[in-house]
mmCIF file of N, CA, C and O in Angstrom:
data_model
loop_
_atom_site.group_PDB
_atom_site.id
_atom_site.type_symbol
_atom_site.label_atom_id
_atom_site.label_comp_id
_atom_site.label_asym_id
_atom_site.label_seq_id
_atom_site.Cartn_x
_atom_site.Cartn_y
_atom_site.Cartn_z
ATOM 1 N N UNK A 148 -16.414 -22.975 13.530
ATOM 2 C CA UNK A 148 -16.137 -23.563 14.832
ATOM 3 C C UNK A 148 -14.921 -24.486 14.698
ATOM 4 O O UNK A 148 -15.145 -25.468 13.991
ATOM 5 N N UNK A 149 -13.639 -24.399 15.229
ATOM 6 C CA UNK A 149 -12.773 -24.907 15.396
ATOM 7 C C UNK A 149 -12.943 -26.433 16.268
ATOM 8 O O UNK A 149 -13.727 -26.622 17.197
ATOM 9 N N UNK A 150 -11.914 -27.506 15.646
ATOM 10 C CA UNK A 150 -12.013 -28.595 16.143
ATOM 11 C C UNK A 150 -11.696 -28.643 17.647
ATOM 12 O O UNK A 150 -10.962 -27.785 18.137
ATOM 13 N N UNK A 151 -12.293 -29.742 18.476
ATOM 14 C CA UNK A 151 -11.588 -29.166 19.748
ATOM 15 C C UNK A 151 -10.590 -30.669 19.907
ATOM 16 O O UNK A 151 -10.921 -31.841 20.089
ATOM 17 N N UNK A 152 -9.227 -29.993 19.741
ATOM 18 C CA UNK A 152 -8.405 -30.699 19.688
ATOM 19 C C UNK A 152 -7.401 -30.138 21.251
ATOM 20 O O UNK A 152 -7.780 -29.221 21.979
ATOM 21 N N UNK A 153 -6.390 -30.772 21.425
ATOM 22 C CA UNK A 153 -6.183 -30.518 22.650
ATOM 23 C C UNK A 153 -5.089 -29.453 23.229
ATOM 24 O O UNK A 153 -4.913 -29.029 24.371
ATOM 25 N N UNK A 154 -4.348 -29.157 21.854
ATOM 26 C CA UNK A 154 -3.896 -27.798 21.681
ATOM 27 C C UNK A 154 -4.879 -27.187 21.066
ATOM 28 O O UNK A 154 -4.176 -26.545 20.285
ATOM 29 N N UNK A 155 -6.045 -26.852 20.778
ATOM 30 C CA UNK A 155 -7.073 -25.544 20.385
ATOM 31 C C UNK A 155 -7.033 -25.412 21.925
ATOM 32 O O UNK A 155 -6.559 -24.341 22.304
ATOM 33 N N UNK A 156 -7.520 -26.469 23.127
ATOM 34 C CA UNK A 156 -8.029 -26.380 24.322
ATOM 35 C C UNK A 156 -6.655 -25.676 24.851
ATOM 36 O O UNK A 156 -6.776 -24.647 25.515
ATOM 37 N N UNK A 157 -5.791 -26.019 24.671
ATOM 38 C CA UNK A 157 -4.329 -25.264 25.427
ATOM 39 C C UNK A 157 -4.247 -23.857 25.012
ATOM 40 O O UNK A 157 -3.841 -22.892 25.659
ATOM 41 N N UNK A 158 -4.713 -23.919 23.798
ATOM 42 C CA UNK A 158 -4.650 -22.118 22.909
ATOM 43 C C UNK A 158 -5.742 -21.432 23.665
ATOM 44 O O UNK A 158 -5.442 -20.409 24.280
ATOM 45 N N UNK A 159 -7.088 -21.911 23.699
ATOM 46 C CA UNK A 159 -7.953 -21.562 24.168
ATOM 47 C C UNK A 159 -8.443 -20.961 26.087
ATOM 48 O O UNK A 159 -9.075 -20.085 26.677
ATOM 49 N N UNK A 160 -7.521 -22.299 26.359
ATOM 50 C CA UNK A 160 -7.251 -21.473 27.989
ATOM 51 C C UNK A 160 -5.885 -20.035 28.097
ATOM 52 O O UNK A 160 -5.948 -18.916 28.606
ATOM 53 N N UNK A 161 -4.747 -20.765 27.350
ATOM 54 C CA UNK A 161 -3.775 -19.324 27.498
ATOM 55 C C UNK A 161 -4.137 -18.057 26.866
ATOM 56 O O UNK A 161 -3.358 -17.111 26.986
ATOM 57 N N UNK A 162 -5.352 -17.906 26.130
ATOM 58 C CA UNK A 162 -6.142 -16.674 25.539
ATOM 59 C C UNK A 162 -6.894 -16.553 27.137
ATOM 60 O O UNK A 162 -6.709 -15.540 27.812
ATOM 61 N N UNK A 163 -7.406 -17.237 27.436
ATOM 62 C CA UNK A 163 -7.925 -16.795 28.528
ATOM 63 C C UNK A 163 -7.681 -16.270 29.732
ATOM 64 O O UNK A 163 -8.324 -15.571 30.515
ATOM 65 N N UNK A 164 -6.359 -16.870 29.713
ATOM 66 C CA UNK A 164 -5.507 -16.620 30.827
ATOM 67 C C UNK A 164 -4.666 -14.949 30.572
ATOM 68 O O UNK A 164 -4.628 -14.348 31.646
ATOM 69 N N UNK A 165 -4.108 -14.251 29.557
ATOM 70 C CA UNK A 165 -3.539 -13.875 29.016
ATOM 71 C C UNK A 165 -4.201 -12.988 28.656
ATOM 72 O O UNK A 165 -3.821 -11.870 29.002
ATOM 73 N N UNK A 166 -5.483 -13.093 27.804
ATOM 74 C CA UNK A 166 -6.379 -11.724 27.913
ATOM 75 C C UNK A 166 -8.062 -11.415 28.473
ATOM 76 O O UNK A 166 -8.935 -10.616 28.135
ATOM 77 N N UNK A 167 -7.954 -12.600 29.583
ATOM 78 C CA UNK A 167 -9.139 -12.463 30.491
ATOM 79 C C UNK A 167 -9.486 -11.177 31.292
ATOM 80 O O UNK A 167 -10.501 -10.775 31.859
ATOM 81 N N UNK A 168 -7.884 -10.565 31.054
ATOM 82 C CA UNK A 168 -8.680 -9.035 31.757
ATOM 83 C C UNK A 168 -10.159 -7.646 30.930
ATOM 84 O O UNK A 168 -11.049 -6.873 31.284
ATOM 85 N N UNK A 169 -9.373 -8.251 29.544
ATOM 86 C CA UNK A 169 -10.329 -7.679 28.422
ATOM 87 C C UNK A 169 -11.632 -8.004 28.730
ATOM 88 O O UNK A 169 -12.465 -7.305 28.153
ATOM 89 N N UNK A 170 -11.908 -8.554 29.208
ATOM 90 C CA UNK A 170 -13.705 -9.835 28.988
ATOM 91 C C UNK A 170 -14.223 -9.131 30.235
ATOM 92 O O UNK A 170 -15.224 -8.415 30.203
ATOM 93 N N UNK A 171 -13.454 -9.374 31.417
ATOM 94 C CA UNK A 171 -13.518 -9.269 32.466
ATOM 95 C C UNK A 171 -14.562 -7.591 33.047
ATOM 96 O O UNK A 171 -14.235 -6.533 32.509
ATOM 97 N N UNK A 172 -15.306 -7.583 33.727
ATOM 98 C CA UNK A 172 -16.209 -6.413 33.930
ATOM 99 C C UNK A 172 -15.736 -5.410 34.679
ATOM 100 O O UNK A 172 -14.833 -5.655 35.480
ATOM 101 N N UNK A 173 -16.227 -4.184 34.561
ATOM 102 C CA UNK A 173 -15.073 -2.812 34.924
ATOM 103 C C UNK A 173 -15.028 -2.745 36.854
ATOM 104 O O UNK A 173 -14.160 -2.260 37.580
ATOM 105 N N UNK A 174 -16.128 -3.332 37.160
ATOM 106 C CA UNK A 174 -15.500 -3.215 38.782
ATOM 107 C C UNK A 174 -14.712 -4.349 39.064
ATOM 108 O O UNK A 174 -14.512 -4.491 40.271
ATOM 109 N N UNK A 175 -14.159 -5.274 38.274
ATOM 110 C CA UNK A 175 -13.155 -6.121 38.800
ATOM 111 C C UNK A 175 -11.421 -5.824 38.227
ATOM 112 O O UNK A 175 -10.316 -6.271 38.534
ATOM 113 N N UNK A 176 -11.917 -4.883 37.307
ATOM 114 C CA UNK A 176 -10.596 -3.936 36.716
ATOM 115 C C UNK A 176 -10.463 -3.023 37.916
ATOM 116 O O UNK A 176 -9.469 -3.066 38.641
ATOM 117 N N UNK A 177 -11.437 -2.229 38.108
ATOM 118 C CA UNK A 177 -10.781 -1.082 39.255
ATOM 119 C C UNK A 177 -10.753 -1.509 40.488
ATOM 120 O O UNK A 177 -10.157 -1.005 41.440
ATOM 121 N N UNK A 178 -11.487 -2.565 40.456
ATOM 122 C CA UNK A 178 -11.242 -3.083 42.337
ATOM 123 C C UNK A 178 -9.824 -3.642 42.132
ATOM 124 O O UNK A 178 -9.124 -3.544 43.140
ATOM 125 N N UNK A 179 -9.305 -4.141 41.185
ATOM 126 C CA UNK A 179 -7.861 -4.976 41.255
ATOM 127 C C UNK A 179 -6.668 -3.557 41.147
ATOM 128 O O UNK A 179 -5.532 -3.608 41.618
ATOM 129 N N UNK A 180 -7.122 -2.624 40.587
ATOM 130 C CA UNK A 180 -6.242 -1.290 39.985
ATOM 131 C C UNK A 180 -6.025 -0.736 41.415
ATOM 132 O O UNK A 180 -4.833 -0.679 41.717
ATOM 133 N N UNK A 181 -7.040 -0.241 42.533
ATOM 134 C CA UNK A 181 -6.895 0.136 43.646
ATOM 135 C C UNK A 181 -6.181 -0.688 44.959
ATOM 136 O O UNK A 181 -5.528 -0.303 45.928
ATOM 137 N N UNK A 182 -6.595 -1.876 44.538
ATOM 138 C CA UNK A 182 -5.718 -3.137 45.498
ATOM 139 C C UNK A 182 -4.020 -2.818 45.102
ATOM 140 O O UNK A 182 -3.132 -2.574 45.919
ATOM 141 N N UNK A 183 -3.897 -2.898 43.718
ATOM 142 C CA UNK A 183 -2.462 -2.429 43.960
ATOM 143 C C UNK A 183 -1.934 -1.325 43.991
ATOM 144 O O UNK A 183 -0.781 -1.186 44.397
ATOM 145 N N UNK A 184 -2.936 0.026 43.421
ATOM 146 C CA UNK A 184 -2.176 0.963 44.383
ATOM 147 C C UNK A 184 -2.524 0.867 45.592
ATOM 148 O O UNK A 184 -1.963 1.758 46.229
ATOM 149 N N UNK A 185 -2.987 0.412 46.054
ATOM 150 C CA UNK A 185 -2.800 0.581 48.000
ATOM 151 C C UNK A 185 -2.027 -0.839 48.607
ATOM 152 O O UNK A 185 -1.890 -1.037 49.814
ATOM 153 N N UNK A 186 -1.693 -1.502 47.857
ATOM 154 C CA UNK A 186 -0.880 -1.916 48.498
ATOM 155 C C UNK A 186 0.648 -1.526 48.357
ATOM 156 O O UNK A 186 1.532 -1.868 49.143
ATOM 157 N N UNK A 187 0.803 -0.779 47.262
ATOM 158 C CA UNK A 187 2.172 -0.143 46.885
ATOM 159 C C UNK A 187 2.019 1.071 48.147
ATOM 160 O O UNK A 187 2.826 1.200 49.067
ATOM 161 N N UNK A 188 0.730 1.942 47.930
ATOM 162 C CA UNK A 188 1.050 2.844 49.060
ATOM 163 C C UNK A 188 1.109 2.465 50.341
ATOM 164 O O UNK A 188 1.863 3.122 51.058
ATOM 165 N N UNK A 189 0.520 1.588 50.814
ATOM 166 C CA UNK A 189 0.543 0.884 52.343
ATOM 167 C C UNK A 189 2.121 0.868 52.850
ATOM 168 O O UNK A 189 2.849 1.416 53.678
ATOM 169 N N UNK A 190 2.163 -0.118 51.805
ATOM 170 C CA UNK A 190 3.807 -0.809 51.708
ATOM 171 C C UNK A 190 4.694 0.264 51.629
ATOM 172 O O UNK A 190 4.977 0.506 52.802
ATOM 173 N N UNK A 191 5.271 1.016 50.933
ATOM 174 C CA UNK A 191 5.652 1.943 50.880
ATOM 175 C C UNK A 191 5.902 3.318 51.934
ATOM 176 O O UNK A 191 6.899 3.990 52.197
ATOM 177 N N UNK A 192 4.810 3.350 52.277
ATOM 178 C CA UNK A 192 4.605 4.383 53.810
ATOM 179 C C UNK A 192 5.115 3.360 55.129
ATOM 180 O O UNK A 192 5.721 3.682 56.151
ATOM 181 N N UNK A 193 4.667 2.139 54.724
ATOM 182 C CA UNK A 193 4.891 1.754 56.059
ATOM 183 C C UNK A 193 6.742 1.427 56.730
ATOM 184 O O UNK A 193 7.287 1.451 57.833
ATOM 185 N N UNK A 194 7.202 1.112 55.157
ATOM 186 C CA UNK A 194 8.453 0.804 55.253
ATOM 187 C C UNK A 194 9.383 2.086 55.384
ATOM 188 O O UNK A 194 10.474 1.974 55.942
ATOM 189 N N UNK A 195 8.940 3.348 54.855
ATOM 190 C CA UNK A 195 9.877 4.314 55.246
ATOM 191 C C UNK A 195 9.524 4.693 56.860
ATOM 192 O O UNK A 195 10.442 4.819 57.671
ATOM 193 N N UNK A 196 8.158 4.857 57.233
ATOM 194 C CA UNK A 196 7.951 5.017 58.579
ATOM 195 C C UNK A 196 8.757 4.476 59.732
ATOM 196 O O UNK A 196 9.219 5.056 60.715
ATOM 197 N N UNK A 197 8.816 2.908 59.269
ATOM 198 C CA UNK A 197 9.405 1.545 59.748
ATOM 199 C C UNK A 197 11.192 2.455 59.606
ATOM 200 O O UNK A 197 11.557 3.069 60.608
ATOM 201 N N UNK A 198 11.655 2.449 58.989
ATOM 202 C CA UNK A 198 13.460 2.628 58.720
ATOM 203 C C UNK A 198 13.617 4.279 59.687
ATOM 204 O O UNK A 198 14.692 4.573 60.209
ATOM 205 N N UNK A 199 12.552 5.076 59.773
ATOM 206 C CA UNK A 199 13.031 6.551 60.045
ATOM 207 C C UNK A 199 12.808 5.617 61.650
ATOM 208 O O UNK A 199 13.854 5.613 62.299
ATOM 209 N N UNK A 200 11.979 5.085 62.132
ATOM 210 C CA UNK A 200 11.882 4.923 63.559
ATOM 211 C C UNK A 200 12.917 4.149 64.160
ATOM 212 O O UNK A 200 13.572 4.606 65.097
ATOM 213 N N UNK A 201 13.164 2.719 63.571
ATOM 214 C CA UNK A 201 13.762 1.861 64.138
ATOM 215 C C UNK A 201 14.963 1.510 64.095
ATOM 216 O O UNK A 201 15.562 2.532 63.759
ATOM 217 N N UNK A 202 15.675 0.714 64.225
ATOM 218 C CA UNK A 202 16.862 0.449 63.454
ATOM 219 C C UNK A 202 17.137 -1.377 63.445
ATOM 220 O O UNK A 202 18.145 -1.950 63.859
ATOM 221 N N UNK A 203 16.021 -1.949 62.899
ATOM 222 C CA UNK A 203 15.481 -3.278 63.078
ATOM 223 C C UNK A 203 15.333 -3.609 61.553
ATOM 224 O O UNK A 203 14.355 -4.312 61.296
ATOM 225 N N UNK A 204 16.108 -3.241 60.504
ATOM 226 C CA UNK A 204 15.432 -3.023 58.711
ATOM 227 C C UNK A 204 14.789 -4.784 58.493
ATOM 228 O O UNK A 204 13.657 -4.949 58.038
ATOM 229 N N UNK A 205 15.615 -5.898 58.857
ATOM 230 C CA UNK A 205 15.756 -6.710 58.282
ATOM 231 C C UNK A 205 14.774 -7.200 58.964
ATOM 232 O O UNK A 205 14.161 -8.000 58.258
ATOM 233 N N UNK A 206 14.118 -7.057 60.500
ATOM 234 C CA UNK A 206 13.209 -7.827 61.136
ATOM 235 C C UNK A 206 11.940 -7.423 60.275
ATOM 236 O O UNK A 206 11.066 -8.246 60.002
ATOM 237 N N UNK A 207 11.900 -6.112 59.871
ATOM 238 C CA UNK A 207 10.934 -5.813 58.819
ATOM 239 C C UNK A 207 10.576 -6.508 57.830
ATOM 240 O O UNK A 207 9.558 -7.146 57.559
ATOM 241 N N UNK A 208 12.011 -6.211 57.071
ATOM 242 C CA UNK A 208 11.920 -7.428 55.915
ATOM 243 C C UNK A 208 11.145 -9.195 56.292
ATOM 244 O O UNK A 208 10.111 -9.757 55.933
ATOM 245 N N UNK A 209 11.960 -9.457 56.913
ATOM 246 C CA UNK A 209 11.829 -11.012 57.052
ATOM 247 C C UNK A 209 9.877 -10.784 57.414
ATOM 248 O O UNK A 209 9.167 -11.371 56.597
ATOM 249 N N UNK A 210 9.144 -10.018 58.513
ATOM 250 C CA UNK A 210 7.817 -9.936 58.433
ATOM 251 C C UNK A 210 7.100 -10.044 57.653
ATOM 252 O O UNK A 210 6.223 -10.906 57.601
ATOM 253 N N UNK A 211 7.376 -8.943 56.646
ATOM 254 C CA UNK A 211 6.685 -8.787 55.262
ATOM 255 C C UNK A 211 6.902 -9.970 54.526
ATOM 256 O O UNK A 211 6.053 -10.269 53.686
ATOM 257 N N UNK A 212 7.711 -10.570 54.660
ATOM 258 C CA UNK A 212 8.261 -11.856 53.540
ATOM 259 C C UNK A 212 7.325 -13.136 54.015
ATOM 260 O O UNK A 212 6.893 -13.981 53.231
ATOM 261 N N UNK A 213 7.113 -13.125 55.312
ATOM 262 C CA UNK A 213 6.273 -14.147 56.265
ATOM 263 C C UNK A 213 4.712 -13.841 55.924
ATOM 264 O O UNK A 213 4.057 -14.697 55.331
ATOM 265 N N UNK A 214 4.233 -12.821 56.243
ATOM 266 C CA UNK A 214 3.165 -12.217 55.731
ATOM 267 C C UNK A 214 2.889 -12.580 53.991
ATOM 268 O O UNK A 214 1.805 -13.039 53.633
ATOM 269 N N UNK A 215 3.872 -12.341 53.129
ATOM 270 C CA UNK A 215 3.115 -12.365 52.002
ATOM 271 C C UNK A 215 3.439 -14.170 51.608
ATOM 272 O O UNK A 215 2.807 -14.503 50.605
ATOM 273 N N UNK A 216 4.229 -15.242 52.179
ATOM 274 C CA UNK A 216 4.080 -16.208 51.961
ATOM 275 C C UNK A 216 2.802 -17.623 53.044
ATOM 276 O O UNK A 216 2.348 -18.766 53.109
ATOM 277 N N UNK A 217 2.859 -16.475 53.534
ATOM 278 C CA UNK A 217 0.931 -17.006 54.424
ATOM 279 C C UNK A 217 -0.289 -16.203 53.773
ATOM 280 O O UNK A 217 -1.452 -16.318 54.160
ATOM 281 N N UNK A 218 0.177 -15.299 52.636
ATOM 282 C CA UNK A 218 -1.067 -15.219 51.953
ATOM 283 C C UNK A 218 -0.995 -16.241 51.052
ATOM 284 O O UNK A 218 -1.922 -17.043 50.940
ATOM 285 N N UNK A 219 0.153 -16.316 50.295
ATOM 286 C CA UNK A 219 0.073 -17.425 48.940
ATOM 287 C C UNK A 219 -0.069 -18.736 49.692
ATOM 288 O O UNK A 219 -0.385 -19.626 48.902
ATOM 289 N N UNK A 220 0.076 -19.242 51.153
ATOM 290 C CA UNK A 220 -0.211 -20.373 51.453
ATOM 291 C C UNK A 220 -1.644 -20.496 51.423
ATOM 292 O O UNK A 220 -2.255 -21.248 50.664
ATOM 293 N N UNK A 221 -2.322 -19.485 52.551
ATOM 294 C CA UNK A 221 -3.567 -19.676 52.498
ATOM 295 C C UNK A 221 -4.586 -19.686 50.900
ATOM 296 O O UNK A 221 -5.705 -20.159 50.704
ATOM 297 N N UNK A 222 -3.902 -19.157 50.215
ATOM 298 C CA UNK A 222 -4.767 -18.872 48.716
ATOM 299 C C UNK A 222 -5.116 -19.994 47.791
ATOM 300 O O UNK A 222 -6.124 -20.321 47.164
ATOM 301 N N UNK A 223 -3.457 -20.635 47.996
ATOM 302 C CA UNK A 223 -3.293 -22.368 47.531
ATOM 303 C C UNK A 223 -4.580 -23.348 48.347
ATOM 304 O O UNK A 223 -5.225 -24.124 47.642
ATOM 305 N N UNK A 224 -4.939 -23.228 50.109
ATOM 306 C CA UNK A 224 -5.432 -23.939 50.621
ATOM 307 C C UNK A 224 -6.766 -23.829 50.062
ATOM 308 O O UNK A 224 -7.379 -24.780 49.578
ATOM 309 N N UNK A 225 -7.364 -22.180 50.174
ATOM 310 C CA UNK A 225 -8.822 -21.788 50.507
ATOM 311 C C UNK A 225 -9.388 -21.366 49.193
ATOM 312 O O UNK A 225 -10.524 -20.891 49.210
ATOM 313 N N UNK A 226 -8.627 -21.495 47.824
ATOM 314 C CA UNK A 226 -8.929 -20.506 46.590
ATOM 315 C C UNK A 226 -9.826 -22.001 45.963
ATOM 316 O O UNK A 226 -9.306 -23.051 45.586
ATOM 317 N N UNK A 227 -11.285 -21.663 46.014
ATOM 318 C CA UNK A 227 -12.542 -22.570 45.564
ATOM 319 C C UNK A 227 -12.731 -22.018 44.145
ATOM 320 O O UNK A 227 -12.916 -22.857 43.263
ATOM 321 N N UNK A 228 -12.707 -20.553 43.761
ATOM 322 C CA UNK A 228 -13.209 -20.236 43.015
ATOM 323 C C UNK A 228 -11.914 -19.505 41.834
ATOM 324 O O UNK A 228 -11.724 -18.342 42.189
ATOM 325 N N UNK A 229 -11.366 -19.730 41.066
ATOM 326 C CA UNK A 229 -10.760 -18.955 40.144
ATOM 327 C C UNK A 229 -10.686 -17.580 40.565
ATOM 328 O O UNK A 229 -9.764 -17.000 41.140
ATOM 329 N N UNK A 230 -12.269 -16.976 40.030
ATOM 330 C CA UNK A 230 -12.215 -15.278 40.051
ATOM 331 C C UNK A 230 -13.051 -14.828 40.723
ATOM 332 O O UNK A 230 -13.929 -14.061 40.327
ATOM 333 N N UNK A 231 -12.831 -15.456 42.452
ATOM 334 C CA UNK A 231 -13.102 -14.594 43.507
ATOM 335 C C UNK A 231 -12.481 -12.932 43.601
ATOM 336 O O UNK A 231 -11.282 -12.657 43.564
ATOM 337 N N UNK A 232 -13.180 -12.306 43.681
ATOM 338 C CA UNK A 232 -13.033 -10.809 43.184
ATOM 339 C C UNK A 232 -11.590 -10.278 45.204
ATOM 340 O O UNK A 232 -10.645 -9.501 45.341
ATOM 341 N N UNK A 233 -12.258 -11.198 46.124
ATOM 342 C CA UNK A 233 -11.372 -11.209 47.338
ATOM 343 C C UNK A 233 -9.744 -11.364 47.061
ATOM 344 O O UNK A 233 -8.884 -10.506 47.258
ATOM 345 N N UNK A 234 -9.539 -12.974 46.444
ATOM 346 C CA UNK A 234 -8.165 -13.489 45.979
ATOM 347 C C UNK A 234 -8.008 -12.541 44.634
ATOM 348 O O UNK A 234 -6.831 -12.677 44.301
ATOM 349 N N UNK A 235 -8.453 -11.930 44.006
ATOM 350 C CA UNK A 235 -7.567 -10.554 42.868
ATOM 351 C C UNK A 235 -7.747 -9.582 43.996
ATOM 352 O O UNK A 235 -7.925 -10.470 44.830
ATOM 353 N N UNK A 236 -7.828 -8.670 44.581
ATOM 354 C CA UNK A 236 -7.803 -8.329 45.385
ATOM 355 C C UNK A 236 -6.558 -8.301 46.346
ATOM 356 O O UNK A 236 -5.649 -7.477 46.449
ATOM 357 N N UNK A 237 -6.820 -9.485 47.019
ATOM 358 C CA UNK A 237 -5.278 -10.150 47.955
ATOM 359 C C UNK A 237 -3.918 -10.120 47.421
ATOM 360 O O UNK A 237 -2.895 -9.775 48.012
ATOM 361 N N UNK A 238 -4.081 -10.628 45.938
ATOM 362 C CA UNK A 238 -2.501 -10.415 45.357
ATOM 363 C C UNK A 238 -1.982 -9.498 44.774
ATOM 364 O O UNK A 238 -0.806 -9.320 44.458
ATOM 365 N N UNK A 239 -3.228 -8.652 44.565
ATOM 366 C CA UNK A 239 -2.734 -7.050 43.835
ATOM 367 C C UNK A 239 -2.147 -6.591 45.400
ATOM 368 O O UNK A 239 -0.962 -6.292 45.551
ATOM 369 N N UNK A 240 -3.024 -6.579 46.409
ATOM 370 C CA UNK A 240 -2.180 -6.397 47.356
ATOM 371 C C UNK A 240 -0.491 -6.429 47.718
ATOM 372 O O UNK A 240 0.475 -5.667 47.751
ATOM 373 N N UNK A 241 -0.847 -7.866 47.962
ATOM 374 C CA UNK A 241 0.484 -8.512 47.712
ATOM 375 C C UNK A 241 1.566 -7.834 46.664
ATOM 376 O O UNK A 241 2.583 -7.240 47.022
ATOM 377 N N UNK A 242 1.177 -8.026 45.396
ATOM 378 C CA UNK A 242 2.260 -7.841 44.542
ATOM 379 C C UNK A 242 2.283 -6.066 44.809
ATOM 380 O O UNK A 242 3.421 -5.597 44.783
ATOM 381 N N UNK A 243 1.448 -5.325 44.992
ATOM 382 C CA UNK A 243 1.933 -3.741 45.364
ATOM 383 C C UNK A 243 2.593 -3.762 46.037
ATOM 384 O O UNK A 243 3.552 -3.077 45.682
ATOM 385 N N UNK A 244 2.826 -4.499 47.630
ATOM 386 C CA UNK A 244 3.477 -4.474 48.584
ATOM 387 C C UNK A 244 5.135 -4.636 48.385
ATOM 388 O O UNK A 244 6.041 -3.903 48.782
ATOM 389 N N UNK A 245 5.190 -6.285 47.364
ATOM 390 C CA UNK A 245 6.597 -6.855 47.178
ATOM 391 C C UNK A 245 6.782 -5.514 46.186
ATOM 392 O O UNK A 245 7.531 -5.024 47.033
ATOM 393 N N UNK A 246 6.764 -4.672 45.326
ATOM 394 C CA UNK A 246 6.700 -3.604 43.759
ATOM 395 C C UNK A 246 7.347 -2.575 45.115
ATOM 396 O O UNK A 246 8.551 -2.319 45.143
ATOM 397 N N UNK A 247 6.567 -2.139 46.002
ATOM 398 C CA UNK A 247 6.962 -1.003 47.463
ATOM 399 C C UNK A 247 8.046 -1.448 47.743
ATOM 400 O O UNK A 247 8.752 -0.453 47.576
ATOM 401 N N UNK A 248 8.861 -2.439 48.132
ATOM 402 C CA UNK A 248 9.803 -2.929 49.475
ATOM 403 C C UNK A 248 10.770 -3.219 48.133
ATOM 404 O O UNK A 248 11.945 -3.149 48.496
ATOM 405 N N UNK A 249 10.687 -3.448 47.048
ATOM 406 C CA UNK A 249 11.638 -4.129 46.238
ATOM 407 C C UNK A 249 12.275 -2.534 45.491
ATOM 408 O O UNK A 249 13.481 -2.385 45.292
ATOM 409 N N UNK A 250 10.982 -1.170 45.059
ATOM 410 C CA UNK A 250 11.779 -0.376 44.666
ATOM 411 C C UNK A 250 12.369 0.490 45.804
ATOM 412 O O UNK A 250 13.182 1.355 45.478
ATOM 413 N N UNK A 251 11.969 0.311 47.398
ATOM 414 C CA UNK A 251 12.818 0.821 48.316
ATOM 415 C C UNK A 251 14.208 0.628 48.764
ATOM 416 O O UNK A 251 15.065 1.326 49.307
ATOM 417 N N UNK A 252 14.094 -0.784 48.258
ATOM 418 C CA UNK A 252 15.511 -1.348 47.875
ATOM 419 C C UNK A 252 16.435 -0.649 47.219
ATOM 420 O O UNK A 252 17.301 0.053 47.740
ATOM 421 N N UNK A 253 16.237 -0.861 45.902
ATOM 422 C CA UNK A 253 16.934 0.282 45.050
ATOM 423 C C UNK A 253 17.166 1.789 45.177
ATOM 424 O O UNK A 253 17.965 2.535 44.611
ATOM 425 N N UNK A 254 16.297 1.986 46.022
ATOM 426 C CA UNK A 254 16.658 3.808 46.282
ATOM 427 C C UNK A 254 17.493 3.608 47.519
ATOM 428 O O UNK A 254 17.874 4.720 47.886
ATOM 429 N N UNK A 255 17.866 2.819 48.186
ATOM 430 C CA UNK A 255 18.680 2.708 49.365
ATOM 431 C C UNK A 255 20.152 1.906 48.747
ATOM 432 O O UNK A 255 21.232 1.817 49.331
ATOM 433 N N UNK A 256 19.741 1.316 47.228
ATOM 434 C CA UNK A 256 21.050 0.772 46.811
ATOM 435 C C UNK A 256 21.878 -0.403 47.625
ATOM 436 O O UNK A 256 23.090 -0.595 47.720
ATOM 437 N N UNK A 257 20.514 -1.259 48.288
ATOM 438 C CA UNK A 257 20.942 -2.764 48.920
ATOM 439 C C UNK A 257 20.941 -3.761 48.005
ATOM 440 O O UNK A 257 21.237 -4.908 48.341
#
């Protein structure tokens, strides 16, 4: 048993942090695995749908950008619990969405 000194405690949370997915139980692996593919596919469909219809790209953009910084607001306000299975969930979302709109970027070469 290691001393608990206050870098063991710093070593000991960034192991946790870092490979808490290992520990972690298999429906909170695939519920987080499906959150971001669907939010890559959401995102993704919605933004080419969005560009073939309209000709509004940037009002898009700026939405999505509003949208995903009122999730990280609300998450900061309402997040009680670490590993609410909802908030992994929300940001796999999230981060599929920004992963969608950021490599649509690049295939349009903006």
């Amino acid at each position: 048993m290691p001393q608990s000194t206050r870098f063991n405690k710093v070593q000991e949370a960034l192991t946790e942090q870092l490979l808490g997915w290992i520990s972690s139980s298999w429906y909170k692996k695939s519920l987080g695995l499906l959150s971001l593919l669907s939010g890559y596919y959401l995102a993704a469909n919605l933004t080419s749908v969005y560009l073939n219809f309209t000709k509004l790209q940037s009002f898009g953009a700026l939405g999505l950008l509003l949208l995903v910084e009122l999730q990280v607001r609300l998450r900061t306000r309402f997040n009680t619990s670490q590993n609410s299975i909802f908030w992994l969930m929300s940001d796999n979302l999230r981060v599929g969405a920004v992963y969608a709109v950021v490599l649509e970027a690049f295939k349009l070469g903006s």
